[in-house]
PDB file of C-alpha atoms and ligand atoms in Angstrom:
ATOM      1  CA  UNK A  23     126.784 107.318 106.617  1.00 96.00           C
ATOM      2  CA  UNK A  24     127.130 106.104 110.523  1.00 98.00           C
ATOM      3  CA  UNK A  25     129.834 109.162 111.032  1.00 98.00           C
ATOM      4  CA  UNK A  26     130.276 112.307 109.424  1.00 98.00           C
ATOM      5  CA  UNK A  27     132.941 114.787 110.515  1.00 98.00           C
ATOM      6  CA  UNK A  28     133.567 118.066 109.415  1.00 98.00           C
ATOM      7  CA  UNK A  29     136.306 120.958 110.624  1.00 98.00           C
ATOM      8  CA  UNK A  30     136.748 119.036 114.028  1.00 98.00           C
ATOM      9  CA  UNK A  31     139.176 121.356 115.856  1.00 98.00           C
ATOM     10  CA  UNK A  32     139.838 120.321 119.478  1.00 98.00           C
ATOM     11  CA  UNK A  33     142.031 122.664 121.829  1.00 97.00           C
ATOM     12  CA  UNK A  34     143.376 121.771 125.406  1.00 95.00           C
ATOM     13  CA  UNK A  35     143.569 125.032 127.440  1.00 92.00           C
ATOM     14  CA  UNK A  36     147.077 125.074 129.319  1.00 89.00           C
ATOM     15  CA  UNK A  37     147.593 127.774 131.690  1.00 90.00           C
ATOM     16  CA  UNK A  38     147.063 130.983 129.433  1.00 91.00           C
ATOM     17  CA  UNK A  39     147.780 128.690 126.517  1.00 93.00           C
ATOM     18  CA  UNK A  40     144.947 126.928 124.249  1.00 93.00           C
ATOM     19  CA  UNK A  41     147.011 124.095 122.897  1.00 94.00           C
ATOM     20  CA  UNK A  42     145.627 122.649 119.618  1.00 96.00           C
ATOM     21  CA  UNK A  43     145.380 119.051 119.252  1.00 97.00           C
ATOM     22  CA  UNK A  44     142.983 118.531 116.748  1.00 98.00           C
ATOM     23  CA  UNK A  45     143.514 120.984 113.191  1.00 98.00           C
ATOM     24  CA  UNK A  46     140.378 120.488 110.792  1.00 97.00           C
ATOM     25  CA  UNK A  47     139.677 117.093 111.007  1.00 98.00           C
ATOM     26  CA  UNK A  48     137.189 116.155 108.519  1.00 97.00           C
ATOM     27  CA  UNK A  49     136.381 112.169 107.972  1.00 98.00           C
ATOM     28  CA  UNK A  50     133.101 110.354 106.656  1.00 97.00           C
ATOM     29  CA  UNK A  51     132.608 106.490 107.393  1.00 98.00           C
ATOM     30  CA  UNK A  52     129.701 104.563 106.062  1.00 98.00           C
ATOM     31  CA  UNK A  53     127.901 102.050 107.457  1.00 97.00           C
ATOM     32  CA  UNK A  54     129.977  98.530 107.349  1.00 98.00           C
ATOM     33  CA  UNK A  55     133.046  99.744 106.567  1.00 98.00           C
ATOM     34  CA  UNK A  56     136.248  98.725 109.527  1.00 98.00           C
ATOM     35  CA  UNK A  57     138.700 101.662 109.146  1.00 98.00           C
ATOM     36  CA  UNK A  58     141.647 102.130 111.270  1.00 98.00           C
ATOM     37  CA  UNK A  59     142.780 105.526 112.204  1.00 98.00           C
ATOM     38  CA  UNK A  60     146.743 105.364 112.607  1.00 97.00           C
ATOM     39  CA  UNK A  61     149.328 107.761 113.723  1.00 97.00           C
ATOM     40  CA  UNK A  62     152.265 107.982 116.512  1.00 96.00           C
ATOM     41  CA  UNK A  63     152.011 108.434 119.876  1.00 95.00           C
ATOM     42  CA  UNK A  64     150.847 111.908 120.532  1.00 96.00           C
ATOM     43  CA  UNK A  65     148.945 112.302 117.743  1.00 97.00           C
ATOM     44  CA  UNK A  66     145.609 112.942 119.024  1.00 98.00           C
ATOM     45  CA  UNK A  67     144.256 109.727 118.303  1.00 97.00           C
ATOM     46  CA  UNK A  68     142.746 109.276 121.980  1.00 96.00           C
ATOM     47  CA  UNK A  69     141.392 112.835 121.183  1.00 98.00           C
ATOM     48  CA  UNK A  70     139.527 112.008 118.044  1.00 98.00           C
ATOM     49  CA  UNK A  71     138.348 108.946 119.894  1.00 97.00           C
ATOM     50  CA  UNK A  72     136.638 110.127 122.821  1.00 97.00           C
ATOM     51  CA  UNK A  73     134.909 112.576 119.959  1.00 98.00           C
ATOM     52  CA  UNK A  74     133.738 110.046 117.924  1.00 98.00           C
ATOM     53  CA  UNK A  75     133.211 108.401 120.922  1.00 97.00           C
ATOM     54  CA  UNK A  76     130.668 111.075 122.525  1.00 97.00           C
ATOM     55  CA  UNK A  77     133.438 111.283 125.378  1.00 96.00           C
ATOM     56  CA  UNK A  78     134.332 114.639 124.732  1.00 96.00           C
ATOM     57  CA  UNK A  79     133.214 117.223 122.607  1.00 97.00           C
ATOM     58  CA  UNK A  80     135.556 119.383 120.131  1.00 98.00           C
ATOM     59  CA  UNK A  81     136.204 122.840 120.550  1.00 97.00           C
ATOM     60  CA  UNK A  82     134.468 123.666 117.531  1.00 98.00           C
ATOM     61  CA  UNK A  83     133.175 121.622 113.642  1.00 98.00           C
ATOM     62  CA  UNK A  84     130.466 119.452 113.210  1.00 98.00           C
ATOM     63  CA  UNK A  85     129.551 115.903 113.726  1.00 98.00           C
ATOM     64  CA  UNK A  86     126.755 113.669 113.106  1.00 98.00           C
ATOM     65  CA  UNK A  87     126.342 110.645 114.026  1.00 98.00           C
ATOM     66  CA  UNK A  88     124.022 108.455 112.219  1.00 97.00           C
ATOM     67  CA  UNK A  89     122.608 111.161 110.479  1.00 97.00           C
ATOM     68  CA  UNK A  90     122.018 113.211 113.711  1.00 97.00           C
ATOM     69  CA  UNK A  91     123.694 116.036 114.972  1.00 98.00           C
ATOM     70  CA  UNK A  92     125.106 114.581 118.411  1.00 97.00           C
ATOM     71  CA  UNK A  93     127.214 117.780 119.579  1.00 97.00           C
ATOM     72  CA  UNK A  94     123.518 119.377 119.844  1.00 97.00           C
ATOM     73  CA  UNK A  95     122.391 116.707 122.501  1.00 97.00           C
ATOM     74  CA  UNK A  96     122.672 117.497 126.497  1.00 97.00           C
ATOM     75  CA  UNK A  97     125.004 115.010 127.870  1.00 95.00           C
ATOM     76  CA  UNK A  98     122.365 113.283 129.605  1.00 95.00           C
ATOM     77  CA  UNK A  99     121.324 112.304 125.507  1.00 96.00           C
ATOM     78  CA  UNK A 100     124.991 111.895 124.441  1.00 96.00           C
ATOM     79  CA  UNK A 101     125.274 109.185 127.585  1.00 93.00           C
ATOM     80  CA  UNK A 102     122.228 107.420 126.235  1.00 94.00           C
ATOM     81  CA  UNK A 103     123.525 107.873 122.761  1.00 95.00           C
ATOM     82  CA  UNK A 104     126.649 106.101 123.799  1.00 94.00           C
ATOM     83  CA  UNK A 105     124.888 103.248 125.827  1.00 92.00           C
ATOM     84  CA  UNK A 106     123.240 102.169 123.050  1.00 93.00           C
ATOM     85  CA  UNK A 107     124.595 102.830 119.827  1.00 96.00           C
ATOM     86  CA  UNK A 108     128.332 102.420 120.665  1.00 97.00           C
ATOM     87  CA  UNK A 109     130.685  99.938 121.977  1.00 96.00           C
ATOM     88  CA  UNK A 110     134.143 100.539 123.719  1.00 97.00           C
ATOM     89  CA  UNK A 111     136.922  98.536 123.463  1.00 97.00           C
ATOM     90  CA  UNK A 112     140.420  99.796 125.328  1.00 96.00           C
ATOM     91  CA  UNK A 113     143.406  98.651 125.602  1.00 95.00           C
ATOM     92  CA  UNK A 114     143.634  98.277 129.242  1.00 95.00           C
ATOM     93  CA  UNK A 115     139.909  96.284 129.358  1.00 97.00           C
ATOM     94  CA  UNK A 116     138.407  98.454 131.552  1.00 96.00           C
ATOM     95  CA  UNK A 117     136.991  95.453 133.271  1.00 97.00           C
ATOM     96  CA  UNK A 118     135.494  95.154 137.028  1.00 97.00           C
ATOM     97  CA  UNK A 119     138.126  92.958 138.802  1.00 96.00           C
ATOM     98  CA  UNK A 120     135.326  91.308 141.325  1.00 96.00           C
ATOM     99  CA  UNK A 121     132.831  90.341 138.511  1.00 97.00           C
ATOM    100  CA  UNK A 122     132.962  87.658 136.518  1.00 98.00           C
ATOM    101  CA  UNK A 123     132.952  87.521 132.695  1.00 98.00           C
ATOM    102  CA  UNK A 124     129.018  87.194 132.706  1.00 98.00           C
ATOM    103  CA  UNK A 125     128.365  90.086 134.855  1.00 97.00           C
ATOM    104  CA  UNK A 126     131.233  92.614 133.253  1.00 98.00           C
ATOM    105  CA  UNK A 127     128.947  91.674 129.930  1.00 98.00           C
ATOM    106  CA  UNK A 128     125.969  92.704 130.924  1.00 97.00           C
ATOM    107  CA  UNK A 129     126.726  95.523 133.049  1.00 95.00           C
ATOM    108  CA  UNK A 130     125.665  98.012 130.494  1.00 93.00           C
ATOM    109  CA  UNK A 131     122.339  96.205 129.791  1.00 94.00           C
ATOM    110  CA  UNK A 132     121.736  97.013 133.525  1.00 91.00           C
ATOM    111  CA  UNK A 133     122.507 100.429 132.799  1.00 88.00           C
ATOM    112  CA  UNK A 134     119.846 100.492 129.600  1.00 86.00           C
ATOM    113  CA  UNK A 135     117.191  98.694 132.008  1.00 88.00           C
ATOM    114  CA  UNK A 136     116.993  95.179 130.762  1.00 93.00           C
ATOM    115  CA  UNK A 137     115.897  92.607 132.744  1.00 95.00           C
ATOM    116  CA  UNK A 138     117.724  90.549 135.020  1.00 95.00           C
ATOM    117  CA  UNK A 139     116.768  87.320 132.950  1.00 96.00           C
ATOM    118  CA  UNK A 140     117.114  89.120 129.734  1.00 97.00           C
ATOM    119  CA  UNK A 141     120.439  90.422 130.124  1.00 97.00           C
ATOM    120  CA  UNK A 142     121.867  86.887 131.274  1.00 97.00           C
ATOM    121  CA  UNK A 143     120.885  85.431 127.675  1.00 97.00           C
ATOM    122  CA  UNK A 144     121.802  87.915 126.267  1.00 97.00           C
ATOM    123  CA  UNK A 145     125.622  88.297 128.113  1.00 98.00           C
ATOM    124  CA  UNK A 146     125.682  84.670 127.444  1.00 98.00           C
ATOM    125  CA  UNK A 147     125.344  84.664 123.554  1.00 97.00           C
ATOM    126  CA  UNK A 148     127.969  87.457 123.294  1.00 97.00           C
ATOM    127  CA  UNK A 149     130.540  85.499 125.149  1.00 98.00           C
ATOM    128  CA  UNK A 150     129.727  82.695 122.957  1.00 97.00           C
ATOM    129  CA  UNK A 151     130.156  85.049 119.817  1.00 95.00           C
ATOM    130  CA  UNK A 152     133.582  85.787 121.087  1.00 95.00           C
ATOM    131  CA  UNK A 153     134.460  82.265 121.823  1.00 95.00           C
ATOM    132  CA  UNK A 154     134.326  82.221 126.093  1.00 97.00           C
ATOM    133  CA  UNK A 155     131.327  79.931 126.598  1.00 97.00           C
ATOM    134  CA  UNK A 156     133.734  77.726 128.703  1.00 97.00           C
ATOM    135  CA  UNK A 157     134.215  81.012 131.090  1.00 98.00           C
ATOM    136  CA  UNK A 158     131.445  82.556 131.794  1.00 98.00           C
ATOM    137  CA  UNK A 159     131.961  82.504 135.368  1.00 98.00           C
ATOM    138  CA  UNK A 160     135.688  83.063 135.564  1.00 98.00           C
ATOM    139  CA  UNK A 161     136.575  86.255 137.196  1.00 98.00           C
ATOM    140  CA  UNK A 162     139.514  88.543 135.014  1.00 97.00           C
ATOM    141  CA  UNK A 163     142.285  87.948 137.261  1.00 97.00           C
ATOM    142  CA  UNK A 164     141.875  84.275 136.059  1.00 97.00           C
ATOM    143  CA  UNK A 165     141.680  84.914 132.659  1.00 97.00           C
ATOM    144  CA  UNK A 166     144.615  85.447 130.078  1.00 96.00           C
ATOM    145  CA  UNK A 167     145.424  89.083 128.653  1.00 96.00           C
ATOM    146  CA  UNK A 168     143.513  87.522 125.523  1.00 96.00           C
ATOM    147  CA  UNK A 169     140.626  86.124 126.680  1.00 97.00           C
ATOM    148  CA  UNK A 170     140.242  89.732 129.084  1.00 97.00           C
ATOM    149  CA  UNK A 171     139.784  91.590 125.954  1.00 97.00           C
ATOM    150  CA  UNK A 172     137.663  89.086 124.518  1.00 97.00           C
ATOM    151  CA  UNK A 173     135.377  89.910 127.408  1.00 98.00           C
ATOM    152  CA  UNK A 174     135.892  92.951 127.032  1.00 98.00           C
ATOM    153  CA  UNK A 175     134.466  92.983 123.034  1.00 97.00           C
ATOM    154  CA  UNK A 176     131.538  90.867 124.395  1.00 97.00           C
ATOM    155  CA  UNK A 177     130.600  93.446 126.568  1.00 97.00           C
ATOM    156  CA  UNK A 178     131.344  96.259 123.475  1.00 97.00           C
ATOM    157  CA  UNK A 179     128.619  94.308 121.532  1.00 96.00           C
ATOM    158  CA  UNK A 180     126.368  92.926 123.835  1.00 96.00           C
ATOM    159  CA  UNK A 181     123.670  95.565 122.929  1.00 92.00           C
ATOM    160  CA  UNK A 182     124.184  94.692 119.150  1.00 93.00           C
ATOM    161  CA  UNK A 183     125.690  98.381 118.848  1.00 95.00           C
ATOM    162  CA  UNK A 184     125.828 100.366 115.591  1.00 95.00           C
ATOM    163  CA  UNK A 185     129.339 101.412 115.709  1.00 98.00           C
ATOM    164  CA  UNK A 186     132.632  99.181 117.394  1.00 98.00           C
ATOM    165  CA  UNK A 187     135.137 101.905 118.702  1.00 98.00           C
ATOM    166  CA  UNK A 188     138.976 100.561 119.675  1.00 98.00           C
ATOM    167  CA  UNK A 189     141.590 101.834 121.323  1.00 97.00           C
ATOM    168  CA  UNK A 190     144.523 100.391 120.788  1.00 96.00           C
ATOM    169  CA  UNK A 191     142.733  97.327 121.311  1.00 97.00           C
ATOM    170  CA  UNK A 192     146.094  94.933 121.232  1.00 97.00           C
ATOM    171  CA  UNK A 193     148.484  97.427 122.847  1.00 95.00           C
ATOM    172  CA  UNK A 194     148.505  95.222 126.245  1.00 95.00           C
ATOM    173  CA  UNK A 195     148.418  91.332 124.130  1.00 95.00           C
ATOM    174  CA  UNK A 196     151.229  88.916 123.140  1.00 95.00           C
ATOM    175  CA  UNK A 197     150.839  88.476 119.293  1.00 94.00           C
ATOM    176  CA  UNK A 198     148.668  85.612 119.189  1.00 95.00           C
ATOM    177  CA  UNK A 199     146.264  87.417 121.389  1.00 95.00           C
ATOM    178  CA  UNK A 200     146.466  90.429 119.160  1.00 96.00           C
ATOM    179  CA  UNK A 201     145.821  88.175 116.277  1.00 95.00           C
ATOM    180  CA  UNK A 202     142.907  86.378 117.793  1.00 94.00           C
ATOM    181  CA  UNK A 203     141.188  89.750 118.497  1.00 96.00           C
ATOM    182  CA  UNK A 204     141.356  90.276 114.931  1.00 97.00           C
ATOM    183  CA  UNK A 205     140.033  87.734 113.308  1.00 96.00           C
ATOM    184  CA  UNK A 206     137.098  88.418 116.079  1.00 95.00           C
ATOM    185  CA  UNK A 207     136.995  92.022 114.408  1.00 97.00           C
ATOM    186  CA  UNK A 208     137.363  90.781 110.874  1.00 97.00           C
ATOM    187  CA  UNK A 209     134.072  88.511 111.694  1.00 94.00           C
ATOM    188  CA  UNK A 210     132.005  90.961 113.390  1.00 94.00           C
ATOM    189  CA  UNK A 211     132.662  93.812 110.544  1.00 97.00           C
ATOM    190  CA  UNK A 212     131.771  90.638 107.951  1.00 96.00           C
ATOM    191  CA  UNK A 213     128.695  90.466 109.976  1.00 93.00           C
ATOM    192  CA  UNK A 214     127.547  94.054 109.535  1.00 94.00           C
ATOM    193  CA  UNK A 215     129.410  95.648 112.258  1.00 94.00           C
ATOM    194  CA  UNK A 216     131.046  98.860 111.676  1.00 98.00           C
ATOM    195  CA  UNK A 217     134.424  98.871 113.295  1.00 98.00           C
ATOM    196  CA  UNK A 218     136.424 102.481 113.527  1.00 98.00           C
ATOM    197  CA  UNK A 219     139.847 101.021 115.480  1.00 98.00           C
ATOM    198  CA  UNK A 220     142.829 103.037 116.570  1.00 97.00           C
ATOM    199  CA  UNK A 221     146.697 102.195 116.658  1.00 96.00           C
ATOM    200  CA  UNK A 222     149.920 102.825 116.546  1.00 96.00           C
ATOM    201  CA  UNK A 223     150.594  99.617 114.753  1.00 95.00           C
ATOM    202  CA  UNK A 224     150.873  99.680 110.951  1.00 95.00           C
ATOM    203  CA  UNK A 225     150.496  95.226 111.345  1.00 95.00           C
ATOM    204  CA  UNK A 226     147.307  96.204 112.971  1.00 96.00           C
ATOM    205  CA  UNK A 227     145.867  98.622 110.737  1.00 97.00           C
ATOM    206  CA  UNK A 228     146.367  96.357 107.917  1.00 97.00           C
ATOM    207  CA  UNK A 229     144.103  94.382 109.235  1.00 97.00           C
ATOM    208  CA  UNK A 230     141.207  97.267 108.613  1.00 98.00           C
ATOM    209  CA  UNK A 231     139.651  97.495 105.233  1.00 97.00           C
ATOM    210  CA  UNK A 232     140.639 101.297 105.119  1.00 97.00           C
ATOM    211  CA  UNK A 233     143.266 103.397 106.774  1.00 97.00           C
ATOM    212  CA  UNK A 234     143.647 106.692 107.724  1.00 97.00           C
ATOM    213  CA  UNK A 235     146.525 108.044 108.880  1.00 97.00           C
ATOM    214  CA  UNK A 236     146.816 111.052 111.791  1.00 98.00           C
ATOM    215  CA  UNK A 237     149.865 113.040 112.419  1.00 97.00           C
ATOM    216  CA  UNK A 238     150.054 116.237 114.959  1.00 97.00           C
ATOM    217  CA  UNK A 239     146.585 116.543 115.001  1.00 98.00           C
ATOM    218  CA  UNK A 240     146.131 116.140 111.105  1.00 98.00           C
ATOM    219  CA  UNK A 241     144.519 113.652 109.437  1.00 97.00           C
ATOM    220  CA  UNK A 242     145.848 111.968 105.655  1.00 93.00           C
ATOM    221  CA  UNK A 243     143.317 110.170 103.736  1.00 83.00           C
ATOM    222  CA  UNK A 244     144.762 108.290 101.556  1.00 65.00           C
ATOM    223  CA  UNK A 245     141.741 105.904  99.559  1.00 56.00           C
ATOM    224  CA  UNK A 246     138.092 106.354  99.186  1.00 54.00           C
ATOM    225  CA  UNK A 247     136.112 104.477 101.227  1.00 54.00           C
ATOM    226  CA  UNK A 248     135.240 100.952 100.920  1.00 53.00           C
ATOM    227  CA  UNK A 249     132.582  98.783 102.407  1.00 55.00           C
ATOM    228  CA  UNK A 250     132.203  95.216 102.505  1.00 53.00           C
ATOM    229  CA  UNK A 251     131.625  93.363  99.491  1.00 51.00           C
ATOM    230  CA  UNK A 252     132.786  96.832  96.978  1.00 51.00           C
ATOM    231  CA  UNK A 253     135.608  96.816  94.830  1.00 53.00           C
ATOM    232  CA  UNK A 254     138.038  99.578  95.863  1.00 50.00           C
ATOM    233  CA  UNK A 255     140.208 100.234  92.509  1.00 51.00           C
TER     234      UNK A 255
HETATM  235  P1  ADP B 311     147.496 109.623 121.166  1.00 68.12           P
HETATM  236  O1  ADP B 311     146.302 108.848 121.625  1.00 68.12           O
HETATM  237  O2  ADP B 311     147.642 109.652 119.674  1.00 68.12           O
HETATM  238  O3  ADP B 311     148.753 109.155 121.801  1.00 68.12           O
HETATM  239  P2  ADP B 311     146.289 111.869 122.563  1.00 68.12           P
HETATM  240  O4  ADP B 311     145.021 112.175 121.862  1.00 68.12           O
HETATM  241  O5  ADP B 311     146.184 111.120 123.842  1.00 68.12           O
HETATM  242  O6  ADP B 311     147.303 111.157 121.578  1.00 68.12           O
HETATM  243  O7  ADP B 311     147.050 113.229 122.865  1.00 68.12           O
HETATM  244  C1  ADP B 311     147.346 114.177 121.836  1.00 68.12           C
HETATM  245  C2  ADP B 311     147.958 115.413 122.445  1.00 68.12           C
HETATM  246  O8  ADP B 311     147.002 116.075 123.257  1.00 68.12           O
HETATM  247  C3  ADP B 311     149.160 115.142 123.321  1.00 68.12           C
HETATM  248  O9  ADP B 311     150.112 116.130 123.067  1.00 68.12           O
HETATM  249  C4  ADP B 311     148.610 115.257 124.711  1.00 68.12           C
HETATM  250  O10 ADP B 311     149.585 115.712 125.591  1.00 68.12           O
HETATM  251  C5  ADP B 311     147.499 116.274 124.551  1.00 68.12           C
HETATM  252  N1  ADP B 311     146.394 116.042 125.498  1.00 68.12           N
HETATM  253  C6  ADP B 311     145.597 114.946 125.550  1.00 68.12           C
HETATM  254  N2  ADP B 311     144.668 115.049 126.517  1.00 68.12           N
HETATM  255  C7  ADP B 311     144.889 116.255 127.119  1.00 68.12           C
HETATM  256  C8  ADP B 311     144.267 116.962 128.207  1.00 68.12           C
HETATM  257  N3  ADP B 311     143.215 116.465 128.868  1.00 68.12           N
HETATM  258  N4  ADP B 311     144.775 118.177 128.529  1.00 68.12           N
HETATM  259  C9  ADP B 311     145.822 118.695 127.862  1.00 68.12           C
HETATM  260  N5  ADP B 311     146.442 118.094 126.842  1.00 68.12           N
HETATM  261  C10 ADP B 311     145.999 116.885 126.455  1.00 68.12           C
HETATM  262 MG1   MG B 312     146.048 107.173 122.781  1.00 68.12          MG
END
């Protein structure tokens, strides 16, 4: 199992008030499986993200991930944690306008101390893997909505992570974009990655192998899990 929650409550403090968002969230998800957590704007989806994510940390439950028991680590762990076990993709990129494709993908190997030669080869084979040989030096202001977020999932995988974790990842694309970025998800969960996405979009999640759904903070699970390969009847 890469992710094991159990009794995740999260509360925002407002004023005087402590405003729940999360109510007793509890959600397992093995190793290869692409699940897409789904709900309306509002629902705490962000939330459960950033928790998953090692963002943010609930205001009380359980959560392992990969077998280890992450909401015991320092956040000095939980940022190393995150570095190398977990890729982000958002909806908005999150990419530095003045670099170009190359260097936005290997930022984070800088950050995990890889070599300057190292980390070129490597940046270079993810942007192949996401189809952006051809761009490697383009900045993102000349780059297409589409091929951004392709950049963007280069850099998510770069450091071969255990777990892909999207945001709304074709909120900002035109529908062929949006398409394109899921046939790149489809063929990194067929290659072993595990791929926990969030949306809005019921066209979206249908793309994921399993669904959950989240409404006002609670979550609906409506099949058991299934991983690549398994029959799910
Ligand atoms: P979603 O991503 O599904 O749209 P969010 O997780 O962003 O939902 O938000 C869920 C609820 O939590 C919303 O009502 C939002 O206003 C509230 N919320 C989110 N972040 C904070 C915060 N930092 N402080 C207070 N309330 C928050
Ligand atoms: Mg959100």
């Amino acid at each position: 199992m890469i992710l094991e929650l159990k009794h995740i409550f999260k509360n925002y403090d407002q004023g005087k008030m402590s405003v729940p968002v999360l109510k007793d969230i509890s959600l397992d998800v093995e190793k290869g499986e692409y699940l897409a957590i789904m709900g309306p704007s509002g629902s705490g989806k962000t939330t459960l993200m950033n928790i998953i994510g090692c963002l943010d940390r609930p205001t009380s439950g359980t959560y392992l991930f990969d077998g280890k028991d992450v909401l015991e680590y320092k956040d000095r762990a939980m940022s190393d944690l995150r570095l190398n076990s977990i890729g982000f993709v958002f909806q908005s990129f999150h990419l530095l306008p003045r670099q170009s494709a190359l260097d936005n993908v290997a930022l984070p190997l800088s950050y995990a101390g890889i070599g300057k030669k190292q980390r070129k080869a490597m940046a270079l084979k993810a942007l192949e893997r996401v189809g952006l040989s051809d761009r490697v030096d383009f900045k993102p202001t000349q780059l297409s909505g589409g091929q951004k977020q392709r950049v963007a999932i280069a850099r998510a995988i770069v450091n071969n992570p255990k777990l892909l974790l999207a945001d709304e990842p074709t909120g900002a694309l035109d529908s062929k974009s949006g398409s394109q970025v899921m046939d790149l998800f489809k063929s990194l969960n067929d290659e072993g990655v595990t791929v926990v996405m969030i949306t809005h979009d019921s066209e979206i999640a249908a793309h994921a192998k399993r669904i959950v759904m989240i409404r006002d903070g609670e979550l609906f699970i409506k099949n058991a899990p299934s991983i690549s390969g398994e029959d799910n009847t």
